[in-house]
Every structure is written in C-alpha cells, then in structure tokens.
Amino acid sequence: MEWTGLNELRDSYLKFFESKGCLRKKSYSLVPQNDNSLLLIVAGMAPLKPYFTGQEVPPRARMTTCQKCIRTGDIENVGKTARHGTYFEMLGNFSFGDYFKEEAIAWAWEYVTQVLKLPEDRLYISVYEDDDEAEQIWNKKVGVPMDHIVRMGKEDNFWEAGTDGPCGPCSEIYFDRGEKYGCGKPDCKVGCDCDRYMEFWNLVFTQFERHEDGTYTPLAQKNIDTGMGLERLAALMQDVNSIFDVDTVKAIRDHICKIAGCTYGEEYKKDVSVRVITDHIRAVTFLASDGVLPSNEGAGYVMRRLVRRAVRHGKLLGIEGMFLKDLVKTVVDCNKCEYNELEEKYDYIVKVLTNEEMNFNRTIDRGMKLLDDLIADMQANGRTVLSGEDCFKLSDTYGFPLDLTREILEEKGLTADEEGYEKCMEVQRTTAREARGGSKYMGADETVFHRIDKEFQSEFLGYETLASDGKNDFLTNDEELITRAEAGQTAYIVSAATPFYAESGGQVGDIGFITTETGKAEVTDTQKAVAGKIAHTVKIVEGYIEQGQAAHFEVNAAYRKSVARNHTAAHLLQAALRSVLGDHVHQKGQLVDSGRVRFDFSHFEAITPDELKEVERLVNEKIMDSIPVTTQVLPIAEAEKLGAMALFGEKYGETVRVVSVGDFSMEFCGGTHLSNTAEAGLFKILSESSVASGVRRIEAVTGTNVLDLIDEMDSRITSAQKALKVNDPALITDRINAVLEENKELSRTVDSLKGKIAGAMFGSVVSAACDVNGVKLAAVKLDSVGSDMYESFAESVKSMEEPFVLALAGTADEKPKLLCTCSKAAAAKGVHAGKLVKEIAALTGGKGGGRPDQAMAGVGDPAKIDEALSKAAEILAGFIK
C-alpha cells in the first residue's frame, strides 16, 4: 500500500469498521471514569467495561475506537530497549452480544489482506489449544493453510482477569518480517522471542464466565474485544526497527536529538536517554490534556515520575535549561489531526509541564549531590544497598521517585532497600489506596441497583418542572429489592421519570417529598445509581410506601433555587478567573450545594489580593447586568465549534447540553441553573487556598447566604467592640494595634526578667560542676526553668574562657527539653553538643541533636531525666581528646 503513516493507518482502521456497522467513537480519557480498579486506561476495552458486563447499555452493539493508553509496569526498561514504552494507542473493534467469532475473524483477515495488503503467505495465526471453532473458521472459511495456524496454551491464548468474571480464548495474528529481524536459530517460529514473527492483533472471544471455584460456564451474551497497537502496526507497515522509528514518534525523537546536539544510533547511553524522553513526553502531554496534574498519589504520581525521569535524562544528554515545552509543540503537531484537544489546550499543557519541570529543577542538582555523596560513602564502606530512609529522603525532600533513584544506583552496580522505602511511604500509599477505594471485577462494586433490568432507565424531568406524577417502579434497601417500607425506615425509590436532580458534576442531589395514597417519604438525597437509573434516598415519615404505587414527586423549590444560584455563580467564577488569570484556568472539581460554591481550578501560584478582588468584582458585575442564562442541546461537534468549555476527562455522549451566560460564559453542563444572573443576588468570596500542586480552591456564597455572612460579621464586630471596649467600630483596628504594642512591651519586660533570673541561677549551676578529664560539667535539672530561658544559660556558657559544658533539663514546660551547650575551650577538646545531647536524651527515650556548640533534644520519659543526667559525665568522657 502507498500510505503507511501512523495517522493514516488509524483513520483507515476506524473507517473500515465503520463500514461494518460499528459506531466510531473518539478515544476516551486516559483517566478512568467510575473504575476503581485502574489508575489509568491500559487497554482499548477498559473504558467499555460496563458494556461488557451488562451494567450499562452501549450506544450501539458494535463499536470501534482508537484508545489512548498508558502502562507503567516496565517503566524501568523504557529506553533500555527499543521495544518498551509507556504511552501507546490501541485500535479496537468490539461487539456487545452482536457479531462473534466468524465475523471478527473474517473482518480482521479482510482488513490486513485487502486494506493493508499484507501478503497472505507471511501471515500466521495462533489459536487457543482447545478452540476448534476458531481454527475451523480460519482454515475452512477464511482459507488460512493449517501450516500457518498454531495452537497455543492458556498462558498465551486465553484472556481472563482475576478469579471470576467474563473470559475467553483469543486468536492472534502474526506477520513474518523476514530473516533480517530473526534470531537465526533453526527452530525460529511463531512464539519465538525474537522480532521476526511480530504479533500485532489480538482477537478476544469473551464467551465464558469464570467462577471462583475455577469452573467455566458459557455466557448468555458473547462479546468481541480486539486490540491492535497502532504504533506497532505502523512499525510493521513502515518496515522500521521499532516504534521509535515510526514517523510521528521519530519526529519527536529527532527534535530531542536536535536540542541535545546528538545523533541517534551512535551511542547506546545517549540513545537510551533519547528514547526515555521521546516516550515520556508523549505520555505526559496526553495526561495533561486529560486534566491530570503531577502529584504524589494516583495518576498524578505516574505523571510526576514520567516528567522527572525525562528531565533527568535531559540532563544526562547535556541539555541546559527548560526543554519539555519545546517538545510539546512537536507532540501536538504530530497528533492534532485526531486529538484536536491537544491544540486547544496547548498553552495549558505547556504551563503544567513547565511548572513541574521548574519545580524539579530547583531540587535535582541538590538531590544528585546528595545521592552522589551517598553512593561514594557506600562504595567507600563496601555497602551495595542504599537504605530505605535515604531513598525516602531523596523522594520526599528532593522529588526523586524511587524508580529514578533505583535507575541511578543500577548504573553504579548498586541497589535500593525498597522494603525499607515502602515502610517509610506507608502513610502516603495508604492515603492513595483510600482515595481510590475498593473495587470488584471490572472496577465497579455490585449494588442492589444492578438487580434492576439494565434496560430500565430514569428520565429526568427537572429542567422543565419541579413536580410530577409517576410511579414507584422499584423499592429497595441496601441489600435487596423490597415491596414495602414502613414509617421510620430508610429506602430507595427508583422511577421511570422524576423531577429530582441526581448528584452529578459537583451539584448535589435534590431533596423534597414523594407522596402516595398510603404514605409520605422525605427525599434526603438523589443519586445516579447505574445504567441511567436515578435513586431517591427516602425516609418514610408517614404511613408506608409500596413498590408499584402511583406517586407524586415534588422537589423542594427553595433548596433547588439556592443550589442553582451557586451553580450559575460557579460558571461566572470560572469565566472571571480565566479573564483575570488566563486561559490555563480549567475546572478541576467543584461542589455546589444550597450553602456555598466550592470551585477547584488549575493555577500554579497563589492569587494576589488584587486579582481576587477583581474576580469577585467581575462576577458581581455580571450578576448586576441581569444577563439571561440559556441552555441548548447540541451535537458535541457543534458545541465544540461554538467554543463551549468541556470538563477535563469527562465522558460525553453524542449530544451535550450547553449552558450560556450571554457571551461571557459557555460550558457543557447537565446541571440546573438560574434563568437570569440577577437571581444570584450577590457573590462573596470566603477564601482562596491551595489543595494540591497546581490546583487552587475558592469558596464563595451567593444570595441570602451573603446576608447571613453579613449578619455573622456584624455579630463578630459587636463582640470585638465589647472585648476591646470601644464604641465606634472604626476604632477597632487602632485599639488592636495599641493592645499588641502593650503586649510586645510586656514580653520584652518578661524576657528581661527571665534573663536576670537565669543569670542569678547560673552561679549555682557553675558551683555544682564536676571535672571530667579537664572539662567542667554541670548536669542539672531545674524545675523552675523552661526552654524559653535556655538561650540565657547558653550565652553565659559560651562566654566562659575555661572548658565548660552544661547539660540542663528544665522541667517547667509541659514537654521538657534537654539543652547541651559548651564553651569554645570545651569544643577544642572534642566536645560536640549535638552528639552529647543526642546520647543523653536517648536514655529517656527522646531524640534530638544540633550544632557543636549548642543543641537541644526532646525528653521521652521525664521520670528518667535524673538517671540520664547521672550518666552525662560518662558520656562526655567519651568525647574528650
């Protein structure tokens, strides 16, 4: 074939399967939606899991995608070989209970032989050892000769995930690339580890259900899940050695070489670094475009590792200064034909990566210096393992992910104590696990709502009305479907239609009442259940409610209006932030309820008071302008052309709801809003803070909540007036300043008195000193002395001419501390205050240390102070030269 470019291959595949009746969908986000089993999407089928399990109804029974994927299981090998990478695209065609083996096999063969025009005599097929049906289709119906069909065992040709769930045999297509790619062994064949027989397409026939006891039963709905790596296919079609030689990837590789002033293929070590950066810049560019920010947990930690590994390899290549931003343009240019969001978010992507690169550059040199010193110490002392504590310090203080430390150590023939490191990281890792939550097969916990027919869905009526008549189609508790709920019980009602808004997009669910002829239920929350179902959490307040009853649904109008004020204000806030701070601002999360709006957004530094004031002013200006708030439902492509903002990583359908506030704001949004900005009343920012690296948070109130805030502030001002004894609120600041000045003067007086007391006590301390090998030692406990007096004692010791050491435990504080200080003459004899106090404190179970002339330590058990001080002379003797 004449065209073999990666972008052309992608398009040819998707068009081919469109011609077979498959719905062509754009790649889903790299961030899984409602799937706790994955940090990032690792395969084409991953975003489609609910369709495979039957939990949700697919938009069409046949689909085809080219899915962005990231796998980091072998990140340490990326760069070392040309085979490994983290980012790739997976071509796939899928069937959810529609076509099966015969069509999947026939179409795969048609595509590779008729579209790609690969020679049939160089194609080989593998099938599962017990799958006679697949072998017969390949041989009898497609015409592949038996000597080109290989049976393989369960390890190679049977797909299953975990101990239970859907699974099935698979069939793989191989291409013989010729002897030049082979190992030269006489038994080289399909399945050999060399590069001659390249497996490039895997067809999975999901036809069984595996049970925990190890048995298999046929699935009622048989599915097809195929996967073909796009870069791998391009390498085959372009007849190049690896994915790093494929046209779009090579363009990035060449750009790196240009920046570094090197030539690819001349020196292995440089090639390793070039491959690492090539792969990682692709991965982090797409991660940033999907809204992932570098952090210390979850997907953000994966991104941080990739960025910092790329930066370190840039330094190994001799690249000076910031360079990732230059590479982003090449990544975008090579991929924007399919992923137009890369171009739209280019400035944002550059800002995210530049910020992380800059942060790492601040510490990498100091971190490398520390690691070099640690390595030198290990080599000098014959040690080969870097302690877990040191690995953790490099990670926690200098931003070195463990795999980066491990990689540098391996270059020196050394290893890391990973078990010790894991212990140090336990708190952070536990936090990350809790953030992800538990999961079952396919990443979704089974709930009682899965027992409702998957075809049953709830229609939302609440855009047009706050009340409607319908039916309690299903009634459940936490464990099972029920037929009746009595007064005082909590239950869930699922109906075919409801005016109640289910929590989504950061907007809380509606509250209100559902009434039947036999009872009344208070709706305390409304949530999306599964597969388009809306569940009302209810408490039966009168009589009883039965499944199947006719019911009247009524939303609390005042509550809905308060929530709408805050939701519309959130849209105004995002537009104002972008206007004041720049287009890099994107929503990173929000909560809008009846009391407030909490809005998280991407920004890389604290907002100044003037900027915050301007944002608030701009929002209030739009409120006072009485701008109509309009909604329209549009095809997603049309909405994008209009410039409507979408939420990072969100999964949207073919049509979207767009909410507009004049020409000031336009966003994809399924929430409920005001009809005019004037209904918001007023907008007041309560706080602005940081919630994560590159993410800021603003909390604000609107409407009557602003009046409540004013009342609260008035009350506080009145209380302050009474406490400060001023009648005029305008004088509060002056009175506070006067009180603070009085306090400062009193503090100075107290400090002066404490100094005089310490000076008076010092004489008795000196007289109690004993001689230890020519050094005077005073080891004393003073019950009336606190650590705030220690400096006076220390200065007195340091002014002495003779060799003198003071070990003092003042017990006036709730948590006593030990002070050790020594004169210059004592230090000249080898006394080190930091080491001395460390050993004395250890006898009480405490810890500490410090400078050679003055140091402090915490006391573990105060009851052991006397015993510890009694050993001070013995410990001191060990230091004196």
mmCIF file of C-alpha atoms in Angstrom, residues 568-804:
data_model
loop_
_atom_site.group_PDB
_atom_site.id
_atom_site.type_symbol
_atom_site.label_atom_id
_atom_site.label_comp_id
_atom_site.label_asym_id
_atom_site.label_seq_id
_atom_site.Cartn_x
_atom_site.Cartn_y
_atom_site.Cartn_z
ATOM 1 C CA THR A 568 -24.608 29.571 37.950
ATOM 2 C CA ALA A 569 -22.147 31.523 40.109
ATOM 3 C CA ALA A 570 -19.590 28.732 39.587
ATOM 4 C CA HIS A 571 -19.857 29.250 35.817
ATOM 5 C CA LEU A 572 -19.437 33.001 36.251
ATOM 6 C CA LEU A 573 -16.484 32.381 38.558
ATOM 7 C CA GLN A 574 -14.653 30.173 36.056
ATOM 8 C CA ALA A 575 -15.149 32.742 33.301
ATOM 9 C CA ALA A 576 -13.948 35.536 35.599
ATOM 10 C CA LEU A 577 -10.871 33.542 36.643
ATOM 11 C CA ARG A 578 -9.953 32.900 33.001
ATOM 12 C CA SER A 579 -10.443 36.580 32.256
ATOM 13 C CA VAL A 580 -8.233 37.728 35.155
ATOM 14 C CA LEU A 581 -5.639 34.926 35.373
ATOM 15 C CA GLY A 582 -5.512 33.461 31.860
ATOM 16 C CA ASP A 583 -6.864 30.646 29.694
ATOM 17 C CA HIS A 584 -4.848 27.997 31.538
ATOM 18 C CA VAL A 585 -7.562 28.048 34.207
ATOM 19 C CA HIS A 586 -9.746 24.928 33.991
ATOM 20 C CA GLN A 587 -12.160 23.408 36.457
ATOM 21 C CA LYS A 588 -10.545 20.620 38.478
ATOM 22 C CA GLY A 589 -13.542 19.883 40.676
ATOM 23 C CA GLN A 590 -16.452 21.623 42.319
ATOM 24 C CA LEU A 591 -19.169 21.289 44.919
ATOM 25 C CA VAL A 592 -22.316 23.364 44.647
ATOM 26 C CA ASP A 593 -24.960 22.932 47.303
ATOM 27 C CA SER A 594 -27.530 25.220 48.895
ATOM 28 C CA GLY A 595 -24.966 26.863 51.167
ATOM 29 C CA ARG A 596 -21.953 27.656 49.025
ATOM 30 C CA VAL A 597 -19.883 27.084 45.923
ATOM 31 C CA ARG A 598 -16.518 25.373 46.228
ATOM 32 C CA PHE A 599 -14.540 25.641 42.995
ATOM 33 C CA ASP A 600 -11.180 23.948 42.328
ATOM 34 C CA PHE A 601 -9.193 25.094 39.318
ATOM 35 C CA SER A 602 -5.790 24.817 37.668
ATOM 36 C CA HIS A 603 -3.425 27.651 38.571
ATOM 37 C CA PHE A 604 0.182 27.478 39.638
ATOM 38 C CA GLU A 605 0.598 30.215 42.213
ATOM 39 C CA ALA A 606 -1.381 31.959 44.925
ATOM 40 C CA ILE A 607 -3.859 34.555 43.666
ATOM 41 C CA THR A 608 -2.972 38.056 44.804
ATOM 42 C CA PRO A 609 -5.499 40.070 46.836
ATOM 43 C CA ASP A 610 -5.956 42.459 43.914
ATOM 44 C CA GLU A 611 -6.621 39.561 41.494
ATOM 45 C CA LEU A 612 -9.124 38.022 43.889
ATOM 46 C CA LYS A 613 -10.864 41.369 44.304
ATOM 47 C CA GLU A 614 -11.076 41.766 40.507
ATOM 48 C CA VAL A 615 -12.529 38.262 40.098
ATOM 49 C CA GLU A 616 -15.199 38.994 42.713
ATOM 50 C CA ARG A 617 -15.975 42.371 41.161
ATOM 51 C CA LEU A 618 -16.334 40.830 37.696
ATOM 52 C CA VAL A 619 -18.752 38.139 38.888
ATOM 53 C CA ASN A 620 -20.913 40.710 40.695
ATOM 54 C CA GLU A 621 -20.845 42.935 37.621
ATOM 55 C CA LYS A 622 -22.332 40.113 35.528
ATOM 56 C CA ILE A 623 -24.955 39.453 38.219
ATOM 57 C CA MET A 624 -25.996 43.096 38.239
ATOM 58 C CA ASP A 625 -26.100 43.171 34.430
ATOM 59 C CA SER A 626 -29.124 40.812 34.611
ATOM 60 C CA ILE A 627 -27.877 38.533 31.831
ATOM 61 C CA PRO A 628 -30.232 35.745 30.662
ATOM 62 C CA VAL A 629 -28.922 32.203 31.282
ATOM 63 C CA THR A 630 -29.770 29.991 28.311
ATOM 64 C CA THR A 631 -29.472 26.271 27.612
ATOM 65 C CA GLN A 632 -29.432 24.319 24.389
ATOM 66 C CA VAL A 633 -28.816 20.678 23.435
ATOM 67 C CA LEU A 634 -26.369 20.317 20.545
ATOM 68 C CA PRO A 635 -24.307 17.657 18.769
ATOM 69 C CA ILE A 636 -20.962 17.566 20.572
ATOM 70 C CA ALA A 637 -19.018 18.624 17.465
ATOM 71 C CA GLU A 638 -21.214 21.702 17.033
ATOM 72 C CA ALA A 639 -20.871 22.614 20.710
ATOM 73 C CA GLU A 640 -17.092 22.364 20.464
ATOM 74 C CA LYS A 641 -17.093 24.606 17.381
ATOM 75 C CA LEU A 642 -19.035 27.231 19.347
ATOM 76 C CA GLY A 643 -16.233 27.220 21.918
ATOM 77 C CA ALA A 644 -18.157 25.661 24.809
ATOM 78 C CA MET A 645 -15.845 24.531 27.615
ATOM 79 C CA ALA A 646 -15.816 20.834 28.481
ATOM 80 C CA LEU A 647 -14.710 19.313 31.766
ATOM 81 C CA PHE A 648 -11.317 17.575 31.616
ATOM 82 C CA GLY A 649 -11.612 13.808 31.387
ATOM 83 C CA GLU A 650 -15.428 13.764 31.375
ATOM 84 C CA LYS A 651 -17.206 11.177 29.214
ATOM 85 C CA TYR A 652 -19.807 12.853 26.959
ATOM 86 C CA GLY A 653 -22.410 11.391 24.618
ATOM 87 C CA GLU A 654 -23.131 12.295 21.014
ATOM 88 C CA THR A 655 -25.202 15.302 22.143
ATOM 89 C CA VAL A 656 -24.444 17.678 25.007
ATOM 90 C CA ARG A 657 -26.275 20.331 26.996
ATOM 91 C CA VAL A 658 -24.652 23.748 26.760
ATOM 92 C CA VAL A 659 -25.297 26.464 29.358
ATOM 93 C CA SER A 660 -24.515 30.041 28.283
ATOM 94 C CA VAL A 661 -24.412 33.354 30.131
ATOM 95 C CA GLY A 662 -24.508 35.870 27.297
ATOM 96 C CA ASP A 663 -21.110 35.934 25.599
ATOM 97 C CA PHE A 664 -19.314 35.764 28.972
ATOM 98 C CA SER A 665 -19.563 32.031 29.712
ATOM 99 C CA MET A 666 -20.384 28.875 27.725
ATOM 100 C CA GLU A 667 -19.932 25.404 29.220
ATOM 101 C CA PHE A 668 -21.011 21.797 28.740
ATOM 102 C CA CYS A 669 -23.259 21.247 31.777
ATOM 103 C CA GLY A 670 -26.093 18.948 32.777
ATOM 104 C CA GLY A 671 -26.890 20.851 35.991
ATOM 105 C CA THR A 672 -29.732 23.134 36.962
ATOM 106 C CA HIS A 673 -29.313 26.901 36.716
ATOM 107 C CA LEU A 674 -30.939 30.272 37.174
ATOM 108 C CA SER A 675 -32.824 31.838 34.271
ATOM 109 C CA ASN A 676 -31.082 35.186 34.824
ATOM 110 C CA THR A 677 -27.864 36.130 36.614
ATOM 111 C CA ALA A 678 -29.713 38.768 38.667
ATOM 112 C CA GLU A 679 -31.363 35.941 40.629
ATOM 113 C CA ALA A 680 -27.978 35.225 42.237
ATOM 114 C CA GLY A 681 -28.283 38.468 44.204
ATOM 115 C CA LEU A 682 -24.681 38.926 45.360
ATOM 116 C CA PHE A 683 -21.461 36.905 45.218
ATOM 117 C CA LYS A 684 -18.869 36.969 48.017
ATOM 118 C CA ILE A 685 -15.595 35.044 48.117
ATOM 119 C CA LEU A 686 -14.900 33.485 51.512
ATOM 120 C CA SER A 687 -11.431 32.022 50.919
ATOM 121 C CA GLU A 688 -8.745 31.122 48.388
ATOM 122 C CA SER A 689 -6.246 28.355 49.070
ATOM 123 C CA SER A 690 -4.091 25.580 47.635
ATOM 124 C CA VAL A 691 -5.425 21.998 47.633
ATOM 125 C CA ALA A 692 -2.689 20.319 45.564
ATOM 126 C CA SER A 693 0.236 21.174 43.358
ATOM 127 C CA GLY A 694 -1.147 23.345 40.553
ATOM 128 C CA VAL A 695 -4.693 23.336 41.972
ATOM 129 C CA ARG A 696 -6.284 26.249 43.833
ATOM 130 C CA ARG A 697 -9.655 26.424 45.577
ATOM 131 C CA ILE A 698 -12.126 29.275 46.005
ATOM 132 C CA GLU A 699 -15.110 29.053 48.346
ATOM 133 C CA ALA A 700 -17.900 31.587 47.998
ATOM 134 C CA VAL A 701 -21.536 32.278 48.829
ATOM 135 C CA THR A 702 -24.439 33.863 46.955
ATOM 136 C CA GLY A 703 -27.916 35.262 47.557
ATOM 137 C CA THR A 704 -29.308 35.077 51.092
ATOM 138 C CA ASN A 705 -26.149 33.309 52.220
ATOM 139 C CA VAL A 706 -24.329 36.620 51.657
ATOM 140 C CA LEU A 707 -26.831 38.272 54.012
ATOM 141 C CA ASP A 708 -26.199 35.519 56.572
ATOM 142 C CA LEU A 709 -22.476 36.194 56.203
ATOM 143 C CA ILE A 710 -23.021 39.923 56.805
ATOM 144 C CA ASP A 711 -25.064 39.138 59.925
ATOM 145 C CA GLU A 712 -22.285 36.866 61.193
ATOM 146 C CA MET A 713 -19.646 39.529 60.547
ATOM 147 C CA ASP A 714 -21.788 42.153 62.327
ATOM 148 C CA SER A 715 -22.051 39.849 65.331
ATOM 149 C CA ARG A 716 -18.291 39.323 65.409
ATOM 150 C CA ILE A 717 -17.646 43.066 65.152
ATOM 151 C CA THR A 718 -20.028 43.722 68.040
ATOM 152 C CA SER A 719 -18.251 41.059 70.162
ATOM 153 C CA ALA A 720 -14.886 42.585 69.282
ATOM 154 C CA GLN A 721 -16.139 46.057 70.309
ATOM 155 C CA LYS A 722 -17.203 44.715 73.700
ATOM 156 C CA ALA A 723 -13.929 42.842 74.266
ATOM 157 C CA LEU A 724 -11.813 45.859 73.270
ATOM 158 C CA LYS A 725 -14.121 48.363 74.999
ATOM 159 C CA VAL A 726 -14.644 50.663 72.004
ATOM 160 C CA ASN A 727 -17.977 52.153 70.918
ATOM 161 C CA ASP A 728 -17.057 53.036 67.337
ATOM 162 C CA PRO A 729 -16.328 50.008 65.058
ATOM 163 C CA ALA A 730 -13.970 52.253 63.056
ATOM 164 C CA LEU A 731 -11.653 52.374 66.095
ATOM 165 C CA ILE A 732 -11.276 48.560 66.427
ATOM 166 C CA THR A 733 -8.076 48.407 64.351
ATOM 167 C CA ASP A 734 -6.428 51.249 66.294
ATOM 168 C CA ARG A 735 -7.341 49.610 69.602
ATOM 169 C CA ILE A 736 -5.962 46.203 68.475
ATOM 170 C CA ASN A 737 -2.677 47.806 67.402
ATOM 171 C CA ALA A 738 -2.421 49.518 70.793
ATOM 172 C CA VAL A 739 -3.030 46.234 72.650
ATOM 173 C CA LEU A 740 -0.428 44.447 70.514
ATOM 174 C CA GLU A 741 2.135 47.142 71.295
ATOM 175 C CA GLU A 742 1.361 46.821 75.005
ATOM 176 C CA ASN A 743 1.856 43.056 74.752
ATOM 177 C CA LYS A 744 5.201 43.489 72.993
ATOM 178 C CA GLU A 745 6.396 45.787 75.758
ATOM 179 C CA LEU A 746 5.256 43.307 78.411
ATOM 180 C CA SER A 747 7.022 40.480 76.563
ATOM 181 C CA ARG A 748 10.249 42.464 76.477
ATOM 182 C CA THR A 749 9.933 43.067 80.236
ATOM 183 C CA VAL A 750 9.296 39.346 80.881
ATOM 184 C CA ASP A 751 12.262 38.330 78.724
ATOM 185 C CA SER A 752 14.487 40.763 80.579
ATOM 186 C CA LEU A 753 13.363 39.366 83.938
ATOM 187 C CA LYS A 754 13.901 35.784 82.782
ATOM 188 C CA GLY A 755 17.405 36.680 81.636
ATOM 189 C CA LYS A 756 18.182 38.173 85.053
ATOM 190 C CA ILE A 757 16.753 35.094 86.804
ATOM 191 C CA ALA A 758 18.839 32.806 84.591
ATOM 192 C CA GLY A 759 21.939 34.908 85.316
ATOM 193 C CA ALA A 760 21.288 34.685 89.026
ATOM 194 C CA MET A 761 20.829 30.907 88.856
ATOM 195 C CA PHE A 762 23.897 30.366 86.668
ATOM 196 C CA GLY A 763 26.295 30.933 89.564
ATOM 197 C CA SER A 764 24.843 27.992 91.499
ATOM 198 C CA VAL A 765 24.951 25.874 88.324
ATOM 199 C CA VAL A 766 28.687 26.581 87.880
ATOM 200 C CA SER A 767 29.426 25.795 91.511
ATOM 201 C CA ALA A 768 27.765 22.384 91.093
ATOM 202 C CA ALA A 769 30.049 21.448 88.166
ATOM 203 C CA CYS A 770 32.396 18.474 88.342
ATOM 204 C CA ASP A 771 35.649 17.888 86.470
ATOM 205 C CA VAL A 772 35.696 15.354 83.627
ATOM 206 C CA ASN A 773 39.222 14.925 82.222
ATOM 207 C CA GLY A 774 39.941 18.643 82.392
ATOM 208 C CA VAL A 775 36.456 19.802 81.312
ATOM 209 C CA LYS A 776 33.968 21.203 83.818
ATOM 210 C CA LEU A 777 30.495 19.618 83.501
ATOM 211 C CA ALA A 778 27.264 20.864 85.053
ATOM 212 C CA ALA A 779 24.489 18.315 84.546
ATOM 213 C CA VAL A 780 21.437 19.712 86.337
ATOM 214 C CA LYS A 781 17.642 19.558 86.446
ATOM 215 C CA LEU A 782 15.900 22.836 87.274
ATOM 216 C CA ASP A 783 12.158 22.609 87.935
ATOM 217 C CA SER A 784 11.555 26.356 87.667
ATOM 218 C CA VAL A 785 13.260 26.727 84.260
ATOM 219 C CA GLY A 786 11.565 26.394 80.866
ATOM 220 C CA SER A 787 13.115 26.194 77.412
ATOM 221 C CA ASP A 788 12.390 29.906 76.898
ATOM 222 C CA MET A 789 15.235 30.620 79.360
ATOM 223 C CA TYR A 790 17.738 28.275 77.694
ATOM 224 C CA GLU A 791 19.294 30.949 75.487
ATOM 225 C CA SER A 792 20.409 32.965 78.507
ATOM 226 C CA PHE A 793 22.134 29.905 80.007
ATOM 227 C CA ALA A 794 23.740 29.092 76.639
ATOM 228 C CA GLU A 795 25.134 32.593 76.174
ATOM 229 C CA SER A 796 26.633 32.507 79.667
ATOM 230 C CA VAL A 797 28.427 29.216 78.898
ATOM 231 C CA LYS A 798 29.728 30.401 75.528
ATOM 232 C CA SER A 799 31.268 33.496 77.166
ATOM 233 C CA MET A 800 33.385 31.399 79.540
ATOM 234 C CA GLU A 801 37.133 31.087 78.953
ATOM 235 C CA GLU A 802 37.589 27.715 80.612
ATOM 236 C CA PRO A 803 36.449 24.362 79.138
ATOM 237 C CA PHE A 804 32.846 24.135 80.353
#
